[in-house]
Amino acid sequence: MAAATTATLAGRATPAGTRRLRDRLSARAGGGIPLSLFPSVAAAAAAVAVAAADPTAATTTTAPRLPPLPYARVPKTGLLLSALGLGAFRIGSPAGSPHAREELAAVKAALAAGVNVLDTAGHFKGGNSERLLGRALREAIAETALQRDEVAIITKCGYIPPLTGGAASHPCLSSAEMADVGATGAHSLAPRFVERELSDSLDRLGVDTVDVYMLNNPERMVLARNQKYTPTRVLDALRDAFVHLEREVARGRIAGYGVASNALHARASAAAGGAAPPLLALDDVVRASREAWEVVRSDTSPAAAAAAAAATVPSSSSPHFVAVEFPLNLFERAARFPAEEDGVRRSLVEAARALGLYQFTQRPLTAIAGGQVRHLGESIESVESDDQVTQQLAASFEKITELEMDLSGLVSQSPADLAFLSKFVWAQALAENLSYLAANPIAATHFIDATVLPALRRDLGSDEFAARAAAAAEDDGDGGGEGSLPQLQEWARRYEAGVTETCARIKEAARRAEREENRRLASVLGALAPARAVAVPAPARDKIEVEVEVEEGENKDAAAEKVAAALREPVQLGDFAVRFASSCLRVVGEEEEEVGGEESLPLLAGTVLVGMRRDVWVFRAVQAVCVDRAPMRRDELQTLDWCPLLDASSSTSSSSSGEGGGGDGAAR
């Protein structure tokens, strides 16, 4: 019997479809977004959330609701897109797992709330991110009034993740077509790579058209170890890829394209103080798209197309180059700082809008500051007190220290034995790095998961350890008989459990430290922009109840309390961070723009992409964008710019930066 196949969703997002979605949701009975869409948040939590914006709302007899999401118009296509989009960098847990069910429910909750932007990439979670989004969209269409033409799908290509052993390869590419960037894999913009990646993405998503196809972080190619990539050569590679994407538009497999980059600047001369030009300048990228369009439109040679494009102004981009994506958060604010050229001062946000490009901003809750990563969302992983964490951590260190001393008594002191013992000194190694790890949750997680635990398990499972365990059993006359373990094997079991527990306590301490730091920052920002730091009223915070899906063996009451504790915070930094990013995309002032001569929209430049892996975080992100519809004023944004705590070059938090396209936060 042939295997069942999943039907492909036909069509694409259209102006009529996205307008239909906006109008249908605005006309919902009772108006606004019903909080019943978020199963993990009980009615009490919903009432508190609405009361935060309107103290009288909690006393009404109607079901609690949030105001509708605002929408913005894409200049070149006319699509109406929600001000909040779902970034799926960390979505895509193994099918059938509790986390996958939780993520699926979160995506469907976001769609039901009016979020009509789904942002992913072919390499996110090994392709599972695209698979889960495609499934969620199909189920939402089957179960509700949602239609394919109401939702915009953005996906990306460029990354070639490393294979086992660290090498990167691709079945359709030669080494000359890839930029080998080391441990993080490789990168390519080769047309046949782009074509293959798009085909795979369409299959995983289960659609026949991607609405915006992004070339992801092309600046990585300058890090190539196998060949020289200058910024000029990267731009040439972009131009060749654009030519292919123009042909994909003609084929109908994509509706438009763009570039996602962590290094995008408004102008080629944006660097200050005589510094080197930026890796990627928007005016150069726009011109390259125009040249690609000329190639495909007139079927001329690249040289002739380049000459034709050079005769035009930079704003004459391809009509199919529709959007850009870049980071924007409380610490990374360069996109809103103006650069001057020819007497004109213009930021990246302003330049993109002037060029007719829609903007997707990413990582509102995960900032790279001072070369390190800082989470701006609220963790819900712990409700233990500082004293509990400290006591448990001290007990864990004491346990593994005693075990290491026990091991020295089980072996002799020969040079070979000393070399063997030196592999099991994790109490000392962790203690020496404790102050740094306990203040840097990402560094702690990376060091523990990528270094400590793999090395521990490798050494405990080595042939040398097995031989010593066998020898110890023979010396004891034990032989490992039924009912007992050889001494060394029993020691290994206890030691692995002890080190694993200690590592978990270190991660816990790091999360606590980060949470406290975020609380302090939230208090300062709340004072600088008090009207934007909506707090949950103290008397109502204690009434918050939640219903959560728990994994096997987890205490349900404890799991619910984790979420409730996060919701009880008086001022939420994550909410403030999302509201800040959204305000940066709202053109300052209360202006509105006419659409079709018969209606008006808030003057928005784009969509903020937020990682929302749980429906409680969908609720929180929607609340952040909807509860306070007025954007931050210019003076409020400038006040935040002057805040020394938001100086990205001197942040002392977190560590180890990662790939940034996807917009996921610490807890979201």
XYZ file of C-alpha atoms in Angstrom:
668
model
C 0.000 0.000 0.000
C 1.352 3.399 -0.954
C 2.159 5.748 1.896
C -0.322 8.542 2.473
C 0.904 11.927 1.318
C 0.042 15.335 2.673
C -1.755 17.577 0.217
C 0.150 20.701 -0.758
C -1.448 24.019 0.108
C -1.922 25.988 -3.092
C -1.774 29.733 -3.403
C 0.000 32.557 -1.618
C -0.747 35.536 0.583
C -2.696 38.214 -1.284
C -3.820 41.771 -0.495
C -7.455 40.662 -0.622
C -6.793 37.666 1.625
C -4.830 39.528 4.274
C -7.422 42.305 4.303
C -10.155 39.685 4.721
C -8.323 38.258 7.742
C -7.896 41.656 9.361
C -11.546 42.563 8.779
C -12.858 39.206 10.006
C -10.870 39.369 13.233
C -11.831 42.991 13.836
C -15.499 42.045 13.441
C -15.350 39.174 15.942
C -18.226 39.125 18.381
C -17.246 41.286 21.317
C -14.300 42.754 19.407
C -10.647 42.127 19.999
C -8.788 38.904 20.760
C -10.526 36.476 23.142
C -8.167 35.167 25.800
C -9.767 31.743 25.428
C -7.393 31.279 22.474
C -4.560 30.661 24.956
C -5.421 27.441 26.832
C -2.444 27.666 29.182
C -3.656 30.971 30.585
C -6.776 30.659 32.726
C -9.559 33.249 32.863
C -8.054 34.880 35.946
C -4.766 35.556 34.149
C -6.647 36.934 31.149
C -8.648 39.301 33.339
C -5.486 40.550 35.007
C -3.846 41.176 31.629
C -6.738 43.301 30.420
C -6.921 45.105 33.746
C -3.306 46.129 33.264
C -4.416 48.340 30.389
C -7.914 49.173 31.621
C -8.503 48.903 35.393
C -12.271 48.915 34.825
C -12.165 45.897 32.521
C -11.789 43.436 35.379
C -15.131 44.504 36.831
C -17.118 43.907 33.644
C -19.168 40.776 33.066
C -17.934 40.230 29.521
C -15.199 37.745 28.670
C -11.739 39.347 28.812
C -10.228 40.334 25.467
C -7.181 42.083 24.105
C -7.441 44.786 21.439
C -6.890 43.528 17.867
C -3.394 43.382 16.474
C -2.347 46.315 14.292
C -1.449 45.572 10.660
C 0.931 47.236 8.225
C 0.935 47.393 4.447
C 3.816 45.941 2.428
C 4.656 48.768 -0.003
C 5.426 46.680 -3.106
C 2.743 44.001 -2.737
C -0.124 45.568 -0.795
C -0.241 42.703 1.712
C -1.494 43.586 5.191
C 0.800 41.937 7.733
C 0.447 41.803 11.503
C 2.770 43.981 13.571
C 3.731 40.795 15.427
C 5.177 37.782 13.606
C 6.130 34.319 14.804
C 9.856 33.592 14.619
C 10.473 29.839 14.491
C 14.227 29.551 15.107
C 13.678 27.264 18.117
C 10.407 25.672 16.996
C 10.594 22.143 15.614
C 10.969 19.579 18.397
C 10.848 15.890 17.369
C 7.431 14.869 16.091
C 5.230 13.337 18.766
C 7.178 14.798 21.687
C 5.431 16.901 24.371
C 7.404 19.947 23.240
C 6.271 19.439 19.630
C 2.615 19.352 20.749
C 3.182 22.485 22.795
C 4.813 24.271 19.848
C 2.039 23.201 17.479
C -0.580 24.604 19.849
C 1.389 27.854 20.165
C 1.572 28.385 16.392
C -2.148 27.716 16.017
C -2.913 30.112 18.888
C -0.844 32.807 17.177
C -2.700 32.293 13.894
C -6.056 32.434 15.702
C -4.993 35.693 17.385
C -4.345 37.299 13.998
C -0.598 36.757 13.609
C -0.253 36.212 9.862
C 3.545 36.179 9.522
C 5.418 32.890 9.979
C 9.210 33.224 9.731
C 11.550 30.228 9.529
C 14.552 28.879 7.589
C 15.523 25.620 5.956
C 18.188 24.812 8.547
C 16.172 25.671 11.657
C 15.947 22.485 13.738
C 17.227 20.485 10.784
C 14.131 21.328 8.732
C 11.669 20.401 11.482
C 10.793 24.058 12.006
C 9.377 24.267 8.485
C 7.588 20.926 8.893
C 5.872 22.001 12.104
C 4.828 25.393 10.716
C 3.413 23.715 7.622
C 1.444 21.265 9.738
C 0.130 24.019 12.003
C -1.009 26.072 9.017
C -2.755 23.091 7.392
C -4.546 22.190 10.634
C -5.569 25.793 11.285
C -7.032 26.048 7.781
C -8.890 22.750 8.243
C -10.237 23.640 11.686
C -11.029 27.364 11.351
C -11.982 30.007 8.799
C -8.310 30.719 8.052
C -7.277 30.541 4.384
C -3.874 30.228 2.734
C -4.090 33.657 1.101
C -4.334 35.277 4.544
C -0.911 34.177 5.840
C 2.580 35.160 4.695
C 5.314 32.523 4.930
C 8.942 33.653 5.074
C 11.781 31.163 4.866
C 15.490 31.452 4.112
C 18.561 29.749 2.741
C 22.316 30.228 2.919
C 23.427 28.114 5.877
C 24.960 24.683 5.394
C 25.085 23.179 8.902
C 28.136 21.099 9.829
C 27.826 17.337 9.538
C 28.980 14.899 12.208
C 32.663 15.551 12.719
C 32.394 19.239 11.892
C 32.781 19.067 8.102
C 30.232 20.813 5.910
C 29.128 19.581 2.509
C 26.145 19.696 0.210
C 25.147 17.114 -2.408
C 24.761 19.615 -5.234
C 27.777 21.862 -4.561
C 31.480 21.788 -5.165
C 33.810 23.174 -2.515
C 34.374 26.216 -4.738
C 30.692 27.104 -4.420
C 30.768 27.106 -0.609
C 32.375 29.365 1.932
C 33.761 27.097 4.653
C 33.311 29.059 7.881
C 34.638 26.416 10.260
C 32.809 24.873 13.188
C 29.539 26.569 12.267
C 29.441 24.875 8.861
C 29.469 26.584 5.489
C 27.548 29.167 3.525
C 26.494 29.445 -0.083
C 24.519 31.680 -2.405
C 25.177 29.569 -5.513
C 22.054 29.539 -7.736
C 21.767 25.770 -7.821
C 22.075 25.657 -4.041
C 19.317 28.263 -3.733
C 17.145 26.253 -6.125
C 17.639 23.009 -4.205
C 17.063 24.641 -0.828
C 13.849 26.268 -2.056
C 12.581 22.929 -3.375
C 13.286 21.275 -0.025
C 11.606 24.112 1.884
C 8.474 23.914 -0.271
C 8.289 20.159 0.394
C 8.757 20.544 4.156
C 6.276 23.403 4.436
C 3.762 21.652 2.201
C 3.059 24.741 0.088
C 3.569 25.543 -3.571
C 4.656 29.163 -3.030
C 6.771 30.935 -0.415
C 5.677 34.521 0.044
C 9.122 35.973 0.862
C 12.316 33.978 0.299
C 15.289 35.431 2.142
C 19.004 35.031 1.527
C 20.230 34.577 5.076
C 23.269 36.365 6.564
C 25.431 36.526 3.417
C 28.078 38.433 5.415
C 29.170 35.100 6.944
C 30.958 34.366 3.670
C 33.764 36.808 4.477
C 34.792 34.351 7.217
C 35.554 31.660 4.629
C 38.684 29.607 5.311
C 38.837 27.903 1.928
C 38.765 30.973 -0.323
C 38.802 34.751 -0.225
C 35.444 36.520 0.005
C 35.612 40.299 0.011
C 32.476 42.413 0.503
C 32.543 43.048 -3.257
C 32.602 39.344 -3.997
C 29.739 38.755 -1.564
C 27.742 41.416 -3.397
C 28.493 39.680 -6.720
C 27.254 36.397 -5.239
C 24.105 38.157 -4.052
C 23.508 39.521 -7.539
C 23.792 36.054 -9.090
C 21.412 34.646 -6.479
C 18.968 37.493 -7.150
C 18.940 36.592 -10.852
C 17.894 33.080 -9.905
C 15.249 34.368 -7.490
C 13.799 36.590 -10.202
C 13.351 33.425 -12.263
C 11.754 31.678 -9.285
C 9.241 34.530 -9.118
C 8.450 33.920 -12.769
C 8.016 30.191 -12.039
C 5.596 31.021 -9.252
C 7.554 29.238 -6.513
C 8.140 32.494 -4.610
C 6.148 35.708 -4.575
C 9.088 37.929 -3.618
C 12.494 37.889 -2.006
C 14.785 39.777 0.325
C 17.881 39.650 2.519
C 18.187 38.814 6.221
C 21.402 40.138 7.728
C 23.055 41.008 11.017
C 25.426 43.409 9.224
C 23.123 45.528 7.073
C 23.747 49.292 6.991
C 21.800 52.066 5.347
C 24.571 53.443 3.127
C 27.906 52.247 1.780
C 29.640 55.130 3.571
C 27.833 54.558 6.889
C 31.040 53.655 8.743
C 32.210 56.491 10.945
C 35.668 57.849 11.668
C 37.284 56.523 8.493
C 36.478 52.907 9.413
C 36.167 50.245 6.743
C 32.905 50.242 4.777
C 30.170 47.973 6.139
C 29.991 44.399 4.903
C 26.557 44.951 3.452
C 25.089 48.321 2.472
C 21.407 48.575 1.656
C 21.910 50.846 -1.336
C 24.358 48.331 -2.871
C 21.989 45.422 -2.236
C 19.077 47.332 -3.769
C 21.140 48.155 -6.835
C 22.116 44.497 -7.210
C 18.447 43.527 -7.185
C 17.781 46.056 -9.935
C 20.593 44.603 -12.024
C 19.200 41.091 -11.543
C 15.753 42.242 -12.565
C 17.176 43.852 -15.691
C 18.941 40.588 -16.605
C 15.760 38.543 -16.393
C 13.427 41.187 -17.799
C 15.447 41.947 -20.924
C 17.508 38.763 -21.117
C 20.607 40.903 -21.578
C 24.109 40.207 -20.426
C 25.035 40.968 -16.804
C 27.329 43.765 -18.000
C 24.528 45.460 -19.919
C 22.162 45.039 -16.987
C 24.713 46.550 -14.614
C 25.134 49.545 -16.911
C 21.361 50.041 -17.106
C 21.020 49.802 -13.326
C 23.895 52.215 -12.767
C 22.004 54.819 -14.773
C 19.110 54.661 -12.320
C 18.824 55.871 -8.757
C 19.277 53.289 -5.962
C 15.578 53.445 -5.133
C 14.870 51.757 -8.453
C 15.078 48.282 -6.984
C 13.518 45.174 -8.403
C 9.750 45.121 -7.853
C 10.254 41.623 -6.416
C 12.871 42.654 -3.839
C 10.268 43.336 -1.181
C 11.774 43.075 2.307
C 14.789 43.078 4.595
C 15.264 41.438 7.991
C 17.672 42.545 10.702
C 18.115 42.520 14.508
C 16.561 45.275 16.597
C 16.309 45.153 20.371
C 17.020 47.203 23.477
C 20.785 46.697 23.133
C 21.154 46.433 19.333
C 19.627 49.705 18.171
C 21.961 50.573 15.289
C 19.129 50.187 12.759
C 17.464 53.291 14.133
C 20.613 55.439 14.372
C 21.030 57.726 11.347
C 24.108 57.845 9.132
C 24.925 60.946 7.111
C 25.763 61.080 3.411
C 25.517 64.056 1.079
C 23.999 66.081 3.887
C 21.157 63.586 4.436
C 20.805 61.765 7.752
C 18.877 58.532 7.537
C 18.719 55.362 9.632
C 18.382 51.856 8.227
C 14.713 51.833 9.250
C 14.131 55.134 7.455
C 16.190 54.144 4.409
C 14.358 50.866 3.945
C 11.013 52.588 4.169
C 12.093 55.239 1.662
C 13.136 52.442 -0.715
C 9.746 50.758 -0.441
C 11.075 47.781 1.511
C 9.070 46.096 4.236
C 11.032 45.389 7.414
C 11.093 42.299 9.603
C 13.045 42.763 12.808
C 14.343 39.787 14.753
C 15.705 38.913 18.190
C 13.748 41.432 20.304
C 14.350 39.159 23.299
C 17.887 37.942 22.565
C 20.507 40.676 22.324
C 24.177 40.429 21.433
C 25.807 42.912 23.794
C 29.503 43.262 24.482
C 30.196 40.223 22.292
C 27.901 38.117 24.469
C 24.294 37.009 24.322
C 21.772 38.436 26.750
C 18.250 37.133 27.228
C 15.598 39.800 27.694
C 12.656 37.465 28.256
C 11.469 36.066 31.557
C 12.572 32.545 32.377
C 9.892 30.190 33.681
C 12.294 27.400 34.504
C 12.564 28.000 38.249
C 10.629 29.316 41.205
C 13.195 28.338 43.843
C 14.624 30.989 46.132
C 18.216 32.208 46.022
C 18.898 30.498 49.359
C 17.583 27.190 48.055
C 19.702 27.395 44.932
C 22.829 28.281 46.926
C 22.319 25.485 49.438
C 21.626 22.899 46.766
C 24.647 23.990 44.740
C 26.939 23.772 47.787
C 25.631 20.285 48.605
C 26.218 19.151 45.021
C 29.814 20.397 45.024
C 30.444 18.686 48.352
C 29.105 15.397 46.972
C 31.319 15.286 43.859
C 34.376 16.509 45.804
C 34.009 13.551 48.170
C 33.602 11.179 45.228
C 36.796 12.482 43.626
C 38.642 11.897 46.879
C 37.174 8.380 47.019
C 38.511 7.674 43.524
C 42.057 8.535 44.572
C 41.748 5.813 47.205
C 40.699 3.226 44.639
C 43.815 3.591 42.469
C 47.523 3.806 43.156
C 49.618 6.927 42.689
C 51.690 5.883 39.676
C 52.139 8.381 36.823
C 49.551 6.465 34.782
C 47.106 6.581 37.680
C 47.650 10.301 38.190
C 46.898 10.893 34.510
C 43.733 8.839 34.935
C 42.694 10.789 38.042
C 43.233 14.118 36.263
C 40.239 13.332 34.029
C 37.891 13.383 37.013
C 38.435 16.754 38.674
C 35.196 18.417 37.604
C 34.566 19.814 41.080
C 37.683 21.943 40.738
C 37.077 22.848 37.090
C 33.499 23.939 37.741
C 34.411 25.776 40.944
C 37.129 27.768 39.190
C 34.604 28.980 36.596
C 31.607 29.240 38.903
C 31.458 33.022 39.269
C 31.473 33.494 35.489
C 29.098 30.629 34.699
C 26.612 31.584 37.417
C 26.309 35.062 35.888
C 26.066 33.911 32.269
C 23.266 31.413 31.561
C 24.097 30.897 27.895
C 27.792 30.438 28.652
C 26.882 27.988 31.411
C 24.580 25.996 29.174
C 27.056 25.899 26.310
C 30.044 24.978 28.473
C 28.136 22.283 30.337
C 26.263 20.747 27.410
C 29.049 21.016 24.833
C 32.128 20.408 27.005
C 31.602 19.125 30.543
C 28.976 16.415 30.151
C 30.252 15.008 26.816
C 33.809 14.796 28.215
C 32.565 13.189 31.436
C 30.564 10.529 29.603
C 33.377 9.894 27.151
C 35.897 9.287 29.938
C 33.531 7.145 31.998
C 32.730 5.077 28.932
C 36.307 4.734 27.709
C 38.129 1.445 27.260
C 40.608 2.560 29.914
C 37.866 2.997 32.490
C 36.293 -0.349 31.587
C 39.671 -2.090 31.938
C 40.282 -0.498 35.333
C 36.783 -1.494 36.497
C 37.397 -5.087 35.424
C 40.780 -5.143 37.139
C 39.302 -3.703 40.331
C 36.615 -6.388 40.301
C 39.235 -9.139 39.954
C 41.340 -7.703 42.780
C 38.274 -7.643 45.045
C 37.309 -11.173 44.053
C 33.908 -9.711 43.222
C 33.703 -10.446 39.522
C 30.678 -8.200 39.219
C 28.266 -10.888 40.339
C 24.513 -10.478 40.555
C 23.381 -8.042 43.217
C 26.555 -5.968 43.264
C 28.531 -3.737 40.990
C 32.313 -3.544 40.875
C 33.467 -0.637 43.024
C 34.665 1.479 40.127
C 31.446 0.996 38.165
C 29.371 1.976 41.169
C 31.613 4.996 41.694
C 31.131 5.969 38.026
C 27.351 5.785 38.343
C 27.333 8.010 41.415
C 29.914 10.419 39.981
C 28.049 10.928 36.706
C 24.828 11.571 38.627
C 26.617 13.990 40.965
C 28.311 16.021 38.236
C 25.075 16.130 36.228
C 23.206 17.409 39.290
C 25.899 20.026 39.980
C 25.717 21.248 36.393
C 21.949 21.544 36.670
C 22.374 23.625 39.844
C 24.854 25.917 38.100
C 22.386 26.495 35.271
C 19.721 27.207 37.870
C 21.946 29.774 39.604
C 22.675 31.428 36.246
C 18.982 31.687 35.430
C 18.300 33.216 38.823
C 21.076 35.783 38.338
C 19.813 36.697 34.880
C 16.266 37.034 36.135
C 17.348 39.383 38.909
C 19.389 41.472 36.478
C 16.411 41.701 34.140
C 14.207 42.768 37.024
C 16.584 45.602 37.852
C 16.763 46.677 34.219
C 12.973 46.540 33.918
C 12.648 48.829 36.934
C 15.012 51.392 35.383
C 13.285 51.269 31.988
C 9.920 51.510 33.665
C 11.071 54.754 35.263
C 12.416 56.119 31.960
C 9.258 55.298 29.992
C 6.564 54.707 32.622
C 3.661 54.878 30.214
C 5.071 51.918 28.259
C 5.973 49.661 31.197
C 2.516 48.281 31.854
C 2.557 46.410 35.149
C 0.151 43.831 36.492
C -1.589 45.320 39.574
C -0.169 43.759 42.742
C -3.503 42.631 44.291
C -4.449 40.814 41.089
C -1.087 39.119 40.510
C -1.730 36.598 43.266
C -4.963 35.503 41.556
C -3.261 34.337 38.373
C -3.884 30.692 37.622
C -2.639 28.678 34.679
C -3.232 25.320 33.072
C -0.153 23.766 31.466
C 0.664 20.528 29.705
C 3.147 18.582 31.794
C 5.588 15.915 30.777
C 5.528 12.409 32.208
C 6.793 12.368 35.760
C 6.460 16.144 36.255
C 4.367 17.514 39.092
C 1.432 19.340 37.545
C 1.070 21.902 40.346
C 4.779 22.722 40.168
C 4.605 23.140 36.380
C 1.633 25.478 36.670
C 3.373 27.523 39.343
C 6.348 28.098 37.028
C 4.152 29.839 34.474
C 2.142 31.684 37.118
C 5.330 33.007 38.709
C 6.447 34.463 35.396
C 3.090 36.138 34.886
C 3.132 37.671 38.373
C 6.223 39.789 37.739
C 5.305 43.456 38.402
C 7.179 44.867 35.371
C 8.041 42.497 32.541
C 11.262 43.225 30.684
C 10.277 40.903 27.841
C 7.020 42.770 27.275
C 8.861 46.088 27.384
C 11.448 44.776 24.885
C 8.784 43.658 22.399
C 6.951 46.963 22.769
C 10.206 48.852 22.196
C 10.967 46.929 18.983
C 7.439 47.479 17.707
C 7.647 51.205 18.506
C 10.856 51.523 16.479
C 8.928 50.330 13.429
C 6.088 52.745 14.006
C 6.890 56.020 12.367
C 7.100 58.490 15.228
C 3.914 60.404 15.773
C 0.259 59.537 15.538
C 0.061 59.707 11.740
C -1.980 57.192 9.800
C -1.765 56.265 6.158
C -4.638 55.851 3.762
C -5.090 52.432 2.200
C -7.222 52.184 -0.874
C -8.678 55.604 -0.214
C -11.217 54.205 2.237
C -9.452 53.204 5.425
C -6.380 54.007 7.483
C -3.646 52.018 9.188
C -1.121 52.910 11.876
C 1.979 54.116 10.104
C 4.096 50.972 10.485
C 7.315 50.102 8.704
C 7.200 46.390 9.402
C 6.750 43.380 11.684
C 8.539 42.333 14.887
C 9.387 38.615 14.860
C 9.127 36.995 18.289
C 9.913 33.388 19.172
C 6.702 31.998 20.686
C 7.059 28.305 21.520
C 4.286 28.230 24.121
C 0.829 29.678 23.921
C 1.469 31.598 27.141
C 4.266 33.444 25.311
C 1.963 34.095 22.357
C -0.415 35.682 24.845
C 2.373 37.779 26.338
C 3.714 38.942 22.973
C 0.244 39.814 21.674
C -0.430 41.658 24.922
C 2.794 43.646 24.555
C 1.865 44.833 21.078
C -1.865 45.324 21.607
C -2.419 46.606 25.144
C -0.621 49.887 24.545
C -1.417 50.804 20.936
C 0.380 54.162 21.004
C 4.037 53.886 19.994
C 6.844 55.259 22.108
C 7.410 58.919 21.387
C 10.653 60.228 19.938
C 11.724 61.660 23.291
C 11.112 58.308 25.009
C 13.213 56.438 22.442
C 15.992 59.000 22.798
C 15.889 58.666 26.586
C 16.448 54.914 26.214
C 19.320 55.585 23.796
C 21.046 57.604 26.496
C 20.589 54.939 29.179
C 24.073 53.609 30.102
C 22.599 50.224 31.055
C 21.718 49.722 27.385
C 25.235 50.299 26.098
C 25.759 47.200 23.942
C 29.543 47.501 24.089
C 29.747 47.190 27.852
C 27.119 44.623 28.775
C 28.331 42.058 31.272
C 25.701 39.404 30.703
C 25.630 36.063 28.956
C 27.910 34.565 26.392
C 28.481 32.670 23.169
C 26.555 34.190 20.299
C 24.580 32.023 17.938
C 22.865 32.230 14.596
C 20.405 35.037 14.775
C 17.826 34.643 12.005
C 14.593 33.549 13.588
C 13.747 35.910 16.309
C 13.597 33.648 19.338
C 14.027 34.823 22.937
C 15.134 33.318 26.171
C 11.847 31.883 27.203
C 9.868 32.474 24.051
